[in-house]
């Protein structure tokens, strides 16, 4: 083109620098505060009573069957709020609030388990024995297991199938030659 190839945009165009600064500020900006909640903490939804009706319908996560529970708002130090105390399951909880004009507003809240519940740190045999007191179990170290990899693999049919296919291919060639048309060579060709 008359402007050059597509990769020359940054060379002579001052808007490239502005665009990169705007892109960097957009990507590094904190848009939403961290609103993650832990399982077991109560869900408190503040209500502006002149704007909302004083009743909130909470919809539980799918793991609980998506059941709903209506909670009346109570007076707190900061105004009216509806509280759901049964948040023992991780998932998305929904708060359905009704505005005074009759329309619905839905807010969703994510409840996660504590991060240390997913700790996959290896336990020693004595630590495991302390936690499994009264439970019958067998503990084996991976290095103590002595086995040959072919013992666990079972019967390997790959080589047997390869030899069988070679025999079938040769038999097919012999059959094709035997059933094919082969004119006899003329005697006394000059």
Short mmCIF file of N, CA and C in Angstrom, two decimals, residues 14-154:
data_model
loop_
_atom_site.label_atom_id
_atom_site.label_comp_id
_atom_site.label_asym_id
_atom_site.label_seq_id
_atom_site.Cartn_x
_atom_site.Cartn_y
_atom_site.Cartn_z
N UNK A 14 2.75 8.31 15.28
CA UNK A 14 2.79 8.70 16.69
C UNK A 14 1.63 8.12 17.48
N UNK A 15 0.57 7.70 16.82
CA UNK A 15 -0.58 7.15 17.56
C UNK A 15 -0.27 5.77 18.13
N UNK A 16 0.77 5.11 17.64
CA UNK A 16 1.13 3.79 18.18
C UNK A 16 1.50 3.90 19.65
N UNK A 17 2.28 4.89 20.00
CA UNK A 17 2.71 5.05 21.39
C UNK A 17 1.51 5.33 22.28
N UNK A 18 0.62 6.17 21.82
CA UNK A 18 -0.58 6.47 22.60
C UNK A 18 -1.44 5.22 22.76
N UNK A 19 -1.59 4.48 21.67
CA UNK A 19 -2.41 3.26 21.73
C UNK A 19 -1.82 2.25 22.69
N UNK A 20 -0.49 2.09 22.71
CA UNK A 20 0.15 1.13 23.61
C UNK A 20 0.02 1.58 25.07
N UNK A 21 0.13 2.88 25.33
CA UNK A 21 -0.07 3.38 26.70
C UNK A 21 -1.50 3.15 27.16
N UNK A 22 -2.45 3.39 26.30
CA UNK A 22 -3.85 3.16 26.66
C UNK A 22 -4.13 1.67 26.88
N UNK A 23 -3.54 0.83 26.03
CA UNK A 23 -3.73 -0.61 26.18
C UNK A 23 -3.12 -1.10 27.48
N UNK A 24 -1.94 -0.61 27.81
CA UNK A 24 -1.30 -1.03 29.05
C UNK A 24 -2.10 -0.58 30.27
N UNK A 25 -2.62 0.63 30.26
CA UNK A 25 -3.41 1.09 31.40
C UNK A 25 -4.73 0.32 31.50
N UNK A 26 -5.29 -0.08 30.36
CA UNK A 26 -6.52 -0.86 30.38
C UNK A 26 -6.28 -2.25 30.94
N UNK A 27 -5.18 -2.88 30.51
CA UNK A 27 -4.90 -4.24 30.95
C UNK A 27 -4.46 -4.31 32.41
N UNK A 28 -3.80 -3.28 32.90
CA UNK A 28 -3.29 -3.34 34.27
C UNK A 28 -4.27 -2.77 35.30
N UNK A 29 -5.38 -2.21 34.86
CA UNK A 29 -6.32 -1.61 35.80
C UNK A 29 -7.09 -2.69 36.55
N UNK A 30 -7.30 -2.47 37.83
CA UNK A 30 -8.10 -3.39 38.64
C UNK A 30 -9.56 -3.02 38.45
N UNK A 31 -10.29 -3.85 37.73
CA UNK A 31 -11.67 -3.53 37.40
C UNK A 31 -12.64 -3.90 38.53
N UNK A 32 -12.43 -5.07 39.08
CA UNK A 32 -13.37 -5.56 40.10
C UNK A 32 -12.59 -5.93 41.35
N UNK A 33 -13.08 -5.56 42.49
CA UNK A 33 -12.41 -5.98 43.72
C UNK A 33 -12.63 -7.49 43.92
N UNK A 34 -11.74 -8.10 44.67
CA UNK A 34 -11.86 -9.53 44.94
C UNK A 34 -13.04 -9.75 45.88
N UNK A 35 -14.08 -10.35 45.38
CA UNK A 35 -15.29 -10.56 46.18
C UNK A 35 -15.50 -12.04 46.48
N UNK A 36 -14.43 -12.83 46.46
CA UNK A 36 -14.60 -14.25 46.75
C UNK A 36 -14.93 -14.43 48.23
N UNK A 37 -15.78 -15.36 48.48
CA UNK A 37 -16.22 -15.63 49.84
C UNK A 37 -15.90 -17.08 50.17
N UNK A 38 -15.68 -17.34 51.44
CA UNK A 38 -15.39 -18.70 51.86
C UNK A 38 -16.65 -19.43 52.26
N UNK A 39 -16.65 -20.71 51.99
CA UNK A 39 -17.76 -21.56 52.38
C UNK A 39 -17.93 -21.50 53.89
N UNK A 40 -19.15 -21.37 54.34
CA UNK A 40 -19.44 -21.32 55.77
C UNK A 40 -19.63 -19.93 56.32
N UNK A 41 -19.17 -18.90 55.60
CA UNK A 41 -19.40 -17.53 56.07
C UNK A 41 -20.77 -17.07 55.61
N UNK A 42 -21.49 -16.33 56.41
CA UNK A 42 -22.84 -15.92 56.02
C UNK A 42 -22.81 -14.94 54.84
N UNK A 43 -23.84 -15.03 54.03
CA UNK A 43 -24.00 -14.12 52.89
C UNK A 43 -24.94 -13.01 53.32
N UNK A 44 -24.41 -11.78 53.37
CA UNK A 44 -25.19 -10.63 53.80
C UNK A 44 -25.41 -9.74 52.58
N UNK A 45 -26.69 -9.49 52.26
CA UNK A 45 -27.05 -8.64 51.13
C UNK A 45 -27.70 -7.38 51.69
N UNK A 46 -27.02 -6.23 51.55
CA UNK A 46 -27.63 -4.98 52.04
C UNK A 46 -28.75 -4.53 51.11
N UNK A 47 -29.81 -3.96 51.70
CA UNK A 47 -30.97 -3.51 50.93
C UNK A 47 -31.25 -2.04 51.21
N UNK A 48 -31.53 -1.33 50.15
CA UNK A 48 -32.01 0.04 50.27
C UNK A 48 -33.53 -0.06 50.26
N UNK A 49 -34.14 0.02 51.45
CA UNK A 49 -35.58 -0.26 51.59
C UNK A 49 -36.47 0.64 50.74
N UNK A 50 -36.21 1.91 50.55
CA UNK A 50 -37.08 2.68 49.66
C UNK A 50 -37.02 2.20 48.21
N UNK A 51 -35.95 1.51 47.86
CA UNK A 51 -35.80 1.04 46.48
C UNK A 51 -36.22 -0.42 46.30
N UNK A 52 -36.01 -1.27 47.32
CA UNK A 52 -36.29 -2.71 47.24
C UNK A 52 -37.35 -3.11 48.25
N UNK A 53 -38.06 -4.18 47.96
CA UNK A 53 -38.96 -4.78 48.94
C UNK A 53 -38.11 -5.50 49.98
N UNK A 54 -38.56 -5.57 51.23
CA UNK A 54 -37.69 -6.11 52.30
C UNK A 54 -37.68 -7.64 52.36
N UNK A 55 -37.63 -8.29 51.22
CA UNK A 55 -37.54 -9.75 51.20
C UNK A 55 -36.63 -10.15 50.04
N UNK A 56 -35.71 -11.08 50.30
CA UNK A 56 -34.76 -11.56 49.30
C UNK A 56 -34.94 -13.06 49.16
N UNK A 57 -34.99 -13.52 47.90
CA UNK A 57 -35.08 -14.97 47.64
C UNK A 57 -33.70 -15.44 47.21
N UNK A 58 -33.11 -16.32 48.03
CA UNK A 58 -31.79 -16.88 47.74
C UNK A 58 -31.96 -18.20 47.00
N UNK A 59 -31.22 -18.36 45.90
CA UNK A 59 -31.22 -19.62 45.15
C UNK A 59 -29.88 -20.28 45.41
N UNK A 60 -29.95 -21.54 45.88
CA UNK A 60 -28.75 -22.29 46.24
C UNK A 60 -28.05 -22.81 44.99
N UNK A 61 -26.79 -23.25 45.12
CA UNK A 61 -26.06 -23.81 43.97
C UNK A 61 -26.69 -25.10 43.45
N UNK A 62 -26.30 -25.51 42.26
CA UNK A 62 -26.84 -26.72 41.64
C UNK A 62 -26.57 -27.96 42.46
N UNK A 63 -25.44 -27.98 43.18
CA UNK A 63 -25.10 -29.14 43.99
C UNK A 63 -26.16 -29.39 45.07
N UNK A 64 -26.86 -28.36 45.46
CA UNK A 64 -27.93 -28.49 46.45
C UNK A 64 -29.30 -28.61 45.77
N UNK A 65 -29.31 -28.78 44.48
CA UNK A 65 -30.57 -28.95 43.76
C UNK A 65 -31.18 -27.64 43.30
N UNK A 66 -30.53 -26.52 43.51
CA UNK A 66 -31.07 -25.23 43.08
C UNK A 66 -32.28 -24.78 43.88
N UNK A 67 -32.42 -25.27 45.12
CA UNK A 67 -33.55 -24.88 45.96
C UNK A 67 -33.47 -23.40 46.29
N UNK A 68 -34.60 -22.83 46.62
CA UNK A 68 -34.62 -21.41 46.97
C UNK A 68 -35.16 -21.24 48.39
N UNK A 69 -34.75 -20.12 48.98
CA UNK A 69 -35.14 -19.82 50.35
C UNK A 69 -35.40 -18.32 50.43
N UNK A 70 -36.56 -17.92 50.93
CA UNK A 70 -36.89 -16.50 51.08
C UNK A 70 -36.52 -16.04 52.48
N UNK A 71 -35.84 -14.89 52.54
CA UNK A 71 -35.38 -14.35 53.81
C UNK A 71 -35.87 -12.92 53.92
N UNK A 72 -36.46 -12.58 55.05
CA UNK A 72 -36.89 -11.20 55.29
C UNK A 72 -35.70 -10.38 55.77
N UNK A 73 -35.65 -9.14 55.33
CA UNK A 73 -34.56 -8.25 55.71
C UNK A 73 -34.72 -7.84 57.17
N UNK A 74 -33.59 -7.72 57.84
CA UNK A 74 -33.58 -7.30 59.24
C UNK A 74 -32.80 -5.99 59.35
N UNK A 75 -33.07 -5.27 60.42
CA UNK A 75 -32.39 -4.00 60.63
C UNK A 75 -31.01 -4.28 61.20
N UNK A 76 -30.00 -3.68 60.58
CA UNK A 76 -28.63 -3.78 61.09
C UNK A 76 -28.10 -2.37 61.31
N UNK A 77 -26.82 -2.26 61.73
CA UNK A 77 -26.27 -0.93 62.02
C UNK A 77 -26.13 -0.07 60.76
N UNK A 78 -26.03 -0.72 59.59
CA UNK A 78 -25.88 0.06 58.35
C UNK A 78 -27.18 0.15 57.56
N UNK A 79 -28.28 -0.29 58.10
CA UNK A 79 -29.56 -0.25 57.41
C UNK A 79 -30.19 -1.63 57.39
N UNK A 80 -30.92 -1.93 56.33
CA UNK A 80 -31.56 -3.23 56.20
C UNK A 80 -30.64 -4.18 55.43
N UNK A 81 -30.67 -5.44 55.85
CA UNK A 81 -29.89 -6.46 55.14
C UNK A 81 -30.54 -7.81 55.34
N UNK A 82 -30.43 -8.64 54.30
CA UNK A 82 -30.91 -10.02 54.36
C UNK A 82 -29.70 -10.93 54.48
N UNK A 83 -29.77 -11.91 55.38
CA UNK A 83 -28.62 -12.76 55.66
C UNK A 83 -28.98 -14.22 55.43
N UNK A 84 -28.14 -14.89 54.66
CA UNK A 84 -28.24 -16.34 54.46
C UNK A 84 -27.07 -16.96 55.19
N UNK A 85 -27.36 -17.72 56.22
CA UNK A 85 -26.28 -18.28 57.04
C UNK A 85 -25.87 -19.68 56.57
N UNK A 86 -26.69 -20.37 55.81
CA UNK A 86 -26.39 -21.74 55.38
C UNK A 86 -25.65 -21.70 54.04
N UNK A 87 -24.33 -21.49 54.09
CA UNK A 87 -23.50 -21.48 52.89
C UNK A 87 -22.39 -22.52 53.03
N UNK A 88 -22.77 -23.75 53.33
CA UNK A 88 -21.79 -24.81 53.57
C UNK A 88 -21.35 -25.53 52.31
N UNK A 89 -21.90 -25.17 51.16
CA UNK A 89 -21.55 -25.81 49.89
C UNK A 89 -20.94 -24.77 48.97
N UNK A 90 -19.86 -25.16 48.28
CA UNK A 90 -19.25 -24.22 47.34
C UNK A 90 -20.11 -24.12 46.09
N UNK A 91 -20.06 -22.97 45.45
CA UNK A 91 -20.84 -22.76 44.23
C UNK A 91 -21.31 -21.32 44.14
N UNK A 92 -22.25 -21.09 43.22
CA UNK A 92 -22.79 -19.76 42.97
C UNK A 92 -24.13 -19.65 43.68
N UNK A 93 -24.23 -18.69 44.58
CA UNK A 93 -25.48 -18.37 45.27
C UNK A 93 -26.07 -17.14 44.59
N UNK A 94 -27.38 -17.16 44.38
CA UNK A 94 -28.06 -16.04 43.74
C UNK A 94 -28.98 -15.37 44.74
N UNK A 95 -28.99 -14.04 44.69
CA UNK A 95 -29.91 -13.26 45.53
C UNK A 95 -30.86 -12.53 44.58
N UNK A 96 -32.14 -12.93 44.61
CA UNK A 96 -33.18 -12.30 43.78
C UNK A 96 -33.88 -11.25 44.62
N UNK A 97 -33.72 -10.01 44.21
CA UNK A 97 -34.33 -8.90 44.95
C UNK A 97 -35.40 -8.26 44.07
N UNK A 98 -36.50 -7.87 44.68
CA UNK A 98 -37.60 -7.25 43.96
C UNK A 98 -37.59 -5.75 44.23
N UNK A 99 -37.55 -4.98 43.14
CA UNK A 99 -37.61 -3.52 43.28
C UNK A 99 -39.05 -3.11 43.56
N UNK A 100 -39.24 -1.90 44.03
CA UNK A 100 -40.59 -1.43 44.38
C UNK A 100 -41.49 -1.32 43.16
N UNK A 101 -40.93 -1.22 41.97
CA UNK A 101 -41.78 -1.18 40.77
C UNK A 101 -42.16 -2.58 40.28
N UNK A 102 -41.69 -3.64 40.96
CA UNK A 102 -42.06 -5.01 40.62
C UNK A 102 -41.03 -5.75 39.79
N UNK A 103 -40.03 -5.07 39.29
CA UNK A 103 -39.01 -5.74 38.49
C UNK A 103 -38.02 -6.48 39.40
N UNK A 104 -37.35 -7.46 38.82
CA UNK A 104 -36.41 -8.29 39.58
C UNK A 104 -34.97 -7.88 39.29
N UNK A 105 -34.13 -7.99 40.30
CA UNK A 105 -32.69 -7.79 40.14
C UNK A 105 -32.01 -8.99 40.78
N UNK A 106 -31.03 -9.57 40.04
CA UNK A 106 -30.33 -10.76 40.52
C UNK A 106 -28.86 -10.43 40.71
N UNK A 107 -28.33 -10.80 41.86
CA UNK A 107 -26.90 -10.70 42.13
C UNK A 107 -26.39 -12.09 42.43
N UNK A 108 -25.19 -12.38 41.93
CA UNK A 108 -24.59 -13.70 42.12
C UNK A 108 -23.34 -13.57 42.99
N UNK A 109 -23.14 -14.56 43.87
CA UNK A 109 -22.02 -14.56 44.79
C UNK A 109 -21.36 -15.93 44.73
N UNK A 110 -20.03 -15.94 44.54
CA UNK A 110 -19.28 -17.20 44.48
C UNK A 110 -18.72 -17.53 45.85
N UNK A 111 -18.96 -18.75 46.30
CA UNK A 111 -18.43 -19.24 47.56
C UNK A 111 -17.46 -20.37 47.25
N UNK A 112 -16.22 -20.23 47.72
CA UNK A 112 -15.18 -21.21 47.45
C UNK A 112 -14.71 -21.83 48.76
N UNK A 113 -14.14 -23.03 48.64
CA UNK A 113 -13.55 -23.68 49.81
C UNK A 113 -12.22 -23.02 50.12
N UNK A 114 -11.76 -23.20 51.32
CA UNK A 114 -10.48 -22.62 51.72
C UNK A 114 -9.36 -23.25 50.89
N UNK A 115 -8.38 -22.46 50.54
CA UNK A 115 -7.30 -22.93 49.66
C UNK A 115 -6.48 -24.03 50.30
N UNK A 116 -6.34 -24.03 51.61
CA UNK A 116 -5.52 -25.07 52.25
C UNK A 116 -6.20 -26.43 52.25
N UNK A 117 -7.47 -26.52 51.88
CA UNK A 117 -8.12 -27.83 51.75
C UNK A 117 -7.60 -28.59 50.54
N UNK A 118 -7.04 -27.88 49.58
CA UNK A 118 -6.49 -28.53 48.40
C UNK A 118 -5.00 -28.79 48.51
N UNK A 119 -4.45 -28.74 49.71
CA UNK A 119 -3.02 -28.95 49.91
C UNK A 119 -2.70 -30.42 49.64
N UNK A 120 -1.83 -30.68 48.67
CA UNK A 120 -1.49 -32.04 48.29
C UNK A 120 -0.12 -32.45 48.81
N UNK A 121 0.29 -31.87 49.93
CA UNK A 121 1.58 -32.19 50.51
C UNK A 121 1.59 -33.66 50.93
N UNK A 122 2.70 -34.33 50.68
CA UNK A 122 2.83 -35.75 50.99
C UNK A 122 2.98 -35.96 52.49
N UNK A 123 2.27 -36.94 53.02
CA UNK A 123 2.39 -37.29 54.42
C UNK A 123 3.38 -38.43 54.58
N UNK A 124 4.08 -38.45 55.70
CA UNK A 124 4.94 -39.59 56.00
C UNK A 124 4.08 -40.71 56.56
N UNK A 125 4.67 -41.88 56.68
CA UNK A 125 3.89 -43.02 57.19
C UNK A 125 3.46 -42.79 58.63
N UNK A 126 4.27 -42.13 59.44
CA UNK A 126 3.88 -41.88 60.84
C UNK A 126 2.77 -40.83 60.92
N UNK A 127 2.81 -39.80 60.07
CA UNK A 127 1.74 -38.81 60.06
C UNK A 127 0.43 -39.43 59.62
N UNK A 128 0.49 -40.30 58.61
CA UNK A 128 -0.72 -40.98 58.14
C UNK A 128 -1.27 -41.91 59.20
N UNK A 129 -0.38 -42.62 59.90
CA UNK A 129 -0.83 -43.53 60.96
C UNK A 129 -1.53 -42.75 62.07
N UNK A 130 -1.04 -41.54 62.38
CA UNK A 130 -1.68 -40.72 63.40
C UNK A 130 -3.07 -40.27 62.99
N UNK A 131 -3.26 -40.01 61.71
CA UNK A 131 -4.57 -39.54 61.23
C UNK A 131 -5.55 -40.68 61.01
N UNK A 132 -5.04 -41.88 60.77
CA UNK A 132 -5.91 -43.03 60.51
C UNK A 132 -5.96 -43.97 61.71
N UNK A 133 -5.91 -43.41 62.89
CA UNK A 133 -5.95 -44.22 64.11
C UNK A 133 -7.28 -44.98 64.17
N UNK A 134 -7.19 -46.29 64.32
CA UNK A 134 -8.39 -47.12 64.39
C UNK A 134 -8.86 -47.63 63.03
N UNK A 135 -8.21 -47.24 61.96
CA UNK A 135 -8.58 -47.69 60.62
C UNK A 135 -7.54 -48.69 60.15
N UNK A 136 -7.98 -49.84 59.65
CA UNK A 136 -7.07 -50.86 59.15
C UNK A 136 -6.66 -50.49 57.72
N UNK A 137 -5.36 -50.43 57.47
CA UNK A 137 -4.87 -50.07 56.14
C UNK A 137 -3.49 -50.68 55.94
N UNK A 138 -3.03 -50.68 54.69
CA UNK A 138 -1.67 -51.10 54.34
C UNK A 138 -0.97 -49.94 53.67
N UNK A 139 0.27 -49.69 54.08
CA UNK A 139 1.03 -48.56 53.55
C UNK A 139 2.25 -49.12 52.82
N UNK A 140 2.42 -48.75 51.57
CA UNK A 140 3.55 -49.20 50.77
C UNK A 140 4.21 -48.00 50.13
N UNK A 141 5.52 -47.94 50.18
CA UNK A 141 6.29 -46.92 49.46
C UNK A 141 6.38 -47.34 48.00
N UNK A 142 6.40 -46.37 47.10
CA UNK A 142 6.47 -46.68 45.68
C UNK A 142 7.79 -47.34 45.32
N UNK A 143 8.86 -47.01 46.00
CA UNK A 143 10.16 -47.60 45.72
C UNK A 143 10.27 -49.05 46.17
N UNK A 144 9.39 -49.49 47.07
CA UNK A 144 9.43 -50.86 47.56
C UNK A 144 8.81 -51.85 46.58
N UNK A 145 8.05 -51.38 45.64
CA UNK A 145 7.37 -52.28 44.71
C UNK A 145 8.36 -52.71 43.65
N UNK A 146 8.52 -54.03 43.50
CA UNK A 146 9.45 -54.58 42.52
C UNK A 146 8.63 -55.36 41.50
N UNK A 147 8.63 -54.89 40.30
CA UNK A 147 7.88 -55.55 39.25
C UNK A 147 8.59 -55.36 37.92
N UNK A 148 8.26 -56.21 37.00
CA UNK A 148 8.78 -56.09 35.64
C UNK A 148 7.68 -55.48 34.79
N UNK A 149 7.98 -54.46 33.98
CA UNK A 149 6.91 -53.79 33.21
C UNK A 149 6.13 -54.73 32.29
N UNK A 150 6.77 -55.78 31.79
CA UNK A 150 6.06 -56.70 30.89
C UNK A 150 5.06 -57.57 31.65
N UNK A 151 5.27 -57.75 32.96
CA UNK A 151 4.33 -58.53 33.73
C UNK A 151 2.99 -57.82 33.84
N UNK A 152 3.02 -56.50 33.99
CA UNK A 152 1.78 -55.75 34.12
C UNK A 152 1.10 -55.51 32.79
N UNK A 153 1.84 -55.59 31.70
CA UNK A 153 1.29 -55.28 30.38
C UNK A 153 0.36 -56.37 29.87
N UNK A 154 0.52 -57.59 30.35
CA UNK A 154 -0.32 -58.67 29.84
C UNK A 154 0.26 -59.20 28.54
#
